[in-house]
């Protein structure tokens, strides 16, 4: 495994359906991040895990969104009752803490969600 | 709230030209600044990371500078090539409750023409 992987790469769903995305970080990376990127914008932070603990959630993460990292390895991001405004690229990143705030985040290819 | 702005939003240059992309941020309390490249429909590739104590970093034809006190960074690309065509994003790293998060600009879309 040489990088962060995300599945699926593309997801088309109808409004009101639930969707789940998966992120597999670089092996032994203890930090995992989720970002959302809409067309023409930079990525926006959604949430962050250190090992299995979810340490911060953005106010962008409404109660329809839930993220887990049950064993401190892969993570899932679920969106319930999807809305057209949820259409975006969902990016995952991972990093290995080195005892300071300067660890580089490595990004996956993203999952593009289209809500019809 | 940290805000990151990138100018210009789009840039088209002929092959071989040297160019500068600009990034500004409102809160100078950053820990580092990164420049990323994003190809259409793809994820992000980290190009350069500058620690808050550093002034610049170089990698090949790329040079990034940081003036933390004025809230500015530039990415200099020398001798541009068509393969450099992509969106370039800058992001600043701030600490949040024991963790960290990146705040991104909206990007500069670069096109290098033959």
GROMACS .gro file of C-alpha atoms in nm:
model
  230
    1UNK     CA    1   0.000   0.000   0.000
    2UNK     CA    2   0.169   0.315  -0.117
    3UNK     CA    3  -0.099   0.574  -0.061
    4UNK     CA    4  -0.439   0.668   0.073
    5UNK     CA    5  -0.722   0.486  -0.102
    6UNK     CA    6  -1.088   0.577  -0.117
    7UNK     CA    7  -1.390   0.379  -0.233
    8UNK     CA    8  -1.600   0.422  -0.427
    9UNK     CA    9  -1.443   0.677  -0.659
   10UNK     CA   10  -1.781   0.790  -0.785
   11UNK     CA   11  -2.128   0.763  -0.636
   12UNK     CA   12  -2.455   0.875  -0.789
   13UNK     CA   13  -2.759   0.861  -0.566
   14UNK     CA   14  -3.109   0.995  -0.544
   15UNK     CA   15  -3.205   1.258  -0.292
   16UNK     CA   16  -3.307   1.104   0.037
   17UNK     CA   17  -3.089   0.795   0.006
   18UNK     CA   18  -2.806   0.708   0.246
   19UNK     CA   19  -2.449   0.673   0.122
   20UNK     CA   20  -2.128   0.548   0.283
   21UNK     CA   21  -1.772   0.614   0.176
   22UNK     CA   22  -1.459   0.434   0.287
   23UNK     CA   23  -1.105   0.561   0.336
   24UNK     CA   24  -0.798   0.343   0.388
   25UNK     CA   25  -0.508   0.554   0.515
   26UNK     CA   26  -0.140   0.491   0.469
   27UNK     CA   27  -0.040   0.204   0.695
   28UNK     CA   28   0.056   0.310   1.046
   29UNK     CA   29  -0.068   0.666   0.999
   30UNK     CA   30  -0.248   0.748   1.320
   31UNK     CA   31  -0.428   1.062   1.201
   32UNK     CA   32  -0.711   1.062   0.949
   33UNK     CA   33  -0.899   1.361   0.809
   34UNK     CA   34  -1.210   1.412   0.600
   35UNK     CA   35  -1.254   1.718   0.377
   36UNK     CA   36  -1.527   1.823   0.135
   37UNK     CA   37  -1.460   2.009  -0.188
   38UNK     CA   38  -1.729   2.168  -0.402
   39UNK     CA   39  -1.673   2.277  -0.759
   40UNK     CA   40  -1.435   2.570  -0.790
   41UNK     CA   41  -1.357   2.579  -0.421
   42UNK     CA   42  -1.075   2.455  -0.203
   43UNK     CA   43  -1.130   2.161   0.031
   44UNK     CA   44  -1.304   2.235   0.362
   45UNK     CA   45  -1.227   2.047   0.682
   46UNK     CA   46  -1.502   1.816   0.807
   47UNK     CA   47  -1.357   1.600   1.083
   48UNK     CA   48  -1.039   1.446   1.219
   49UNK     CA   49  -0.941   1.125   1.400
   50UNK     CA   50  -0.638   1.037   1.601
   51UNK     CA   51  -0.637   0.659   1.614
   52UNK     CA   52  -1.001   0.567   1.681
   53UNK     CA   53  -1.091   0.891   1.859
   54UNK     CA   54  -1.281   1.159   1.669
   55UNK     CA   55  -1.123   1.475   1.807
   56UNK     CA   56  -1.291   1.750   1.612
   57UNK     CA   57  -1.593   1.804   1.391
   58UNK     CA   58  -1.661   2.108   1.177
   59UNK     CA   59  -1.999   2.278   1.196
   60UNK     CA   60  -2.025   2.176   0.829
   61UNK     CA   61  -2.082   1.823   0.959
   62UNK     CA   62  -2.455   1.831   1.017
   63UNK     CA   63  -2.637   1.561   1.213
   64UNK     CA   64  -2.694   1.377   0.885
   65UNK     CA   65  -2.321   1.310   0.865
   66UNK     CA   66  -2.140   1.055   1.076
   67UNK     CA   67  -1.781   0.936   1.060
   68UNK     CA   68  -1.619   0.641   1.230
   69UNK     CA   69  -1.278   0.487   1.261
   70UNK     CA   70  -1.357   0.184   1.476
   71UNK     CA   71  -1.017   0.015   1.491
   72UNK     CA   72  -0.797   0.312   1.424
   73UNK     CA   73  -0.730   0.198   1.069
   74UNK     CA   74  -0.987   0.258   0.791
   75UNK     CA   75  -1.264   0.515   0.828
   76UNK     CA   76  -1.617   0.546   0.696
   77UNK     CA   77  -1.819   0.860   0.629
   78UNK     CA   78  -2.195   0.814   0.609
   79UNK     CA   79  -2.443   1.070   0.485
   80UNK     CA   80  -2.807   1.003   0.567
   81UNK     CA   81  -3.102   1.145   0.374
   82UNK     CA   82  -2.878   1.297   0.110
   83UNK     CA   83  -2.960   1.640  -0.032
   84UNK     CA   84  -2.852   1.796  -0.361
   85UNK     CA   85  -2.627   2.031  -0.165
   86UNK     CA   86  -2.424   1.730  -0.052
   87UNK     CA   87  -2.293   1.686  -0.406
   88UNK     CA   88  -1.916   1.733  -0.378
   89UNK     CA   89  -1.581   1.559  -0.378
   90UNK     CA   90  -1.511   1.398  -0.040
   91UNK     CA   91  -1.139   1.378   0.029
   92UNK     CA   92  -0.961   1.175   0.291
   93UNK     CA   93  -0.609   1.241   0.416
   94UNK     CA   94  -0.381   1.073   0.663
   95UNK     CA   95  -0.068   1.167   0.852
   96UNK     CA   96   0.172   1.031   1.108
   97UNK     CA   97   0.221   1.248   1.410
   98UNK     CA   98   0.582   1.316   1.489
   99UNK     CA   99   0.515   1.483   1.820
  100UNK     CA  100   0.436   1.822   1.671
  101UNK     CA  101   0.187   1.993   1.443
  102UNK     CA  102   0.397   1.976   1.132
  103UNK     CA  103   0.305   1.630   1.001
  104UNK     CA  104   0.232   1.628   0.630
  105UNK     CA  105  -0.116   1.518   0.524
  106UNK     CA  106  -0.132   1.278   0.231
  107UNK     CA  107  -0.453   1.288   0.033
  108UNK     CA  108  -0.650   1.014  -0.137
  109UNK     CA  109  -0.809   1.045  -0.484
  110UNK     CA  110  -1.147   1.137  -0.339
  111UNK     CA  111  -1.502   1.012  -0.379
  112UNK     CA  112  -1.719   1.224  -0.605
  113UNK     CA  113  -2.081   1.225  -0.490
  114UNK     CA  114  -2.364   1.335  -0.715
  115UNK     CA  115  -2.710   1.364  -0.562
  116UNK     CA  116  -2.988   1.376  -0.818
  117UNK     CA  117  -1.158   3.283   1.141
  118UNK     CA  118  -0.866   3.206   0.909
  119UNK     CA  119  -0.930   3.297   0.545
  120UNK     CA  120  -0.699   3.207   0.260
  121UNK     CA  121  -0.712   3.389  -0.073
  122UNK     CA  122  -0.537   3.300  -0.397
  123UNK     CA  123  -0.472   3.532  -0.685
  124UNK     CA  124  -0.515   3.498  -0.976
  125UNK     CA  125  -0.805   3.255  -0.995
  126UNK     CA  126  -0.691   3.144  -1.340
  127UNK     CA  127  -0.377   3.192  -1.545
  128UNK     CA  128  -0.277   3.096  -1.897
  129UNK     CA  129   0.086   3.121  -2.006
  130UNK     CA  130   0.298   3.002  -2.298
  131UNK     CA  131   0.538   2.715  -2.242
  132UNK     CA  132   0.873   2.819  -2.099
  133UNK     CA  133   0.749   3.122  -1.912
  134UNK     CA  134   0.833   3.177  -1.545
  135UNK     CA  135   0.529   3.249  -1.330
  136UNK     CA  136   0.424   3.341  -0.977
  137UNK     CA  137   0.113   3.232  -0.791
  138UNK     CA  138   0.004   3.427  -0.486
  139UNK     CA  139  -0.154   3.321  -0.159
  140UNK     CA  140  -0.256   3.539   0.135
  141UNK     CA  141  -0.396   3.448   0.475
  142UNK     CA  142  -0.561   3.661   0.740
  143UNK     CA  143  -0.428   3.507   1.064
  144UNK     CA  144  -0.050   3.489   1.090
  145UNK     CA  145  -0.067   3.231   1.374
  146UNK     CA  146   0.004   2.941   1.141
  147UNK     CA  147   0.234   2.646   1.193
  148UNK     CA  148   0.310   2.579   0.831
  149UNK     CA  149   0.192   2.646   0.479
  150UNK     CA  150   0.164   2.390   0.200
  151UNK     CA  151   0.126   2.417  -0.172
  152UNK     CA  152  -0.069   2.139  -0.342
  153UNK     CA  153  -0.138   2.045  -0.701
  154UNK     CA  154  -0.474   1.906  -0.808
  155UNK     CA  155  -0.543   1.757  -1.150
  156UNK     CA  156  -0.905   1.759  -1.275
  157UNK     CA  157  -1.122   1.516  -1.081
  158UNK     CA  158  -0.828   1.393  -0.876
  159UNK     CA  159  -0.696   1.422  -0.523
  160UNK     CA  160  -0.424   1.654  -0.397
  161UNK     CA  161  -0.050   1.612  -0.435
  162UNK     CA  162   0.170   1.796  -0.188
  163UNK     CA  163   0.438   2.004  -0.364
  164UNK     CA  164   0.610   2.203  -0.092
  165UNK     CA  165   0.571   2.256   0.282
  166UNK     CA  166   0.716   2.561   0.455
  167UNK     CA  167   0.744   2.564   0.831
  168UNK     CA  168   0.639   2.889   1.001
  169UNK     CA  169   1.003   2.954   1.095
  170UNK     CA  170   1.124   2.917   0.737
  171UNK     CA  171   1.129   3.171   0.457
  172UNK     CA  172   1.134   2.942   0.153
  173UNK     CA  173   1.149   2.591   0.018
  174UNK     CA  174   1.264   2.466  -0.320
  175UNK     CA  175   1.192   2.151  -0.516
  176UNK     CA  176   1.314   2.129  -0.872
  177UNK     CA  177   1.156   2.409  -1.075
  178UNK     CA  178   0.934   2.510  -0.783
  179UNK     CA  179   1.017   2.765  -0.515
  180UNK     CA  180   0.779   2.869  -0.240
  181UNK     CA  181   0.831   3.163  -0.011
  182UNK     CA  182   0.659   3.258   0.312
  183UNK     CA  183   0.627   3.598   0.480
  184UNK     CA  184   0.434   3.504   0.790
  185UNK     CA  185   0.414   3.855   0.935
  186UNK     CA  186   0.245   3.994   0.625
  187UNK     CA  187   0.036   3.681   0.567
  188UNK     CA  188   0.169   3.607   0.221
  189UNK     CA  189   0.319   3.321   0.027
  190UNK     CA  190   0.422   3.284  -0.335
  191UNK     CA  191   0.482   2.981  -0.551
  192UNK     CA  192   0.732   3.041  -0.829
  193UNK     CA  193   0.735   2.800  -1.121
  194UNK     CA  194   1.035   2.826  -1.352
  195UNK     CA  195   1.035   2.732  -1.718
  196UNK     CA  196   0.672   2.619  -1.720
  197UNK     CA  197   0.569   2.308  -1.914
  198UNK     CA  198   0.231   2.185  -2.042
  199UNK     CA  199   0.247   1.912  -1.777
  200UNK     CA  200   0.231   2.184  -1.512
  201UNK     CA  201  -0.129   2.255  -1.612
  202UNK     CA  202  -0.341   2.193  -1.303
  203UNK     CA  203  -0.504   2.374  -1.012
  204UNK     CA  204  -0.263   2.491  -0.744
  205UNK     CA  205  -0.392   2.521  -0.390
  206UNK     CA  206  -0.226   2.673  -0.088
  207UNK     CA  207  -0.325   2.572   0.262
  208UNK     CA  208  -0.226   2.687   0.608
  209UNK     CA  209  -0.204   2.459   0.907
  210UNK     CA  210  -0.342   2.572   1.240
  211UNK     CA  211  -0.373   2.387   1.567
  212UNK     CA  212  -0.720   2.296   1.690
  213UNK     CA  213  -0.769   2.146   2.035
  214UNK     CA  214  -0.466   1.920   2.022
  215UNK     CA  215  -0.498   1.834   1.656
  216UNK     CA  216  -0.450   2.028   1.339
  217UNK     CA  217  -0.642   2.116   1.027
  218UNK     CA  218  -0.568   2.269   0.693
  219UNK     CA  219  -0.750   2.578   0.568
  220UNK     CA  220  -0.736   2.598   0.190
  221UNK     CA  221  -0.757   2.877  -0.061
  222UNK     CA  222  -0.983   2.846  -0.365
  223UNK     CA  223  -0.693   2.772  -0.595
  224UNK     CA  224  -0.530   2.906  -0.910
  225UNK     CA  225  -0.613   2.718  -1.229
  226UNK     CA  226  -0.302   2.715  -1.444
  227UNK     CA  227  -0.287   2.635  -1.812
  228UNK     CA  228   0.048   2.614  -1.988
  229UNK     CA  229   0.009   2.624  -2.364
  230UNK     CA  230   0.240   2.489  -2.631
   0.00000   0.00000   0.00000
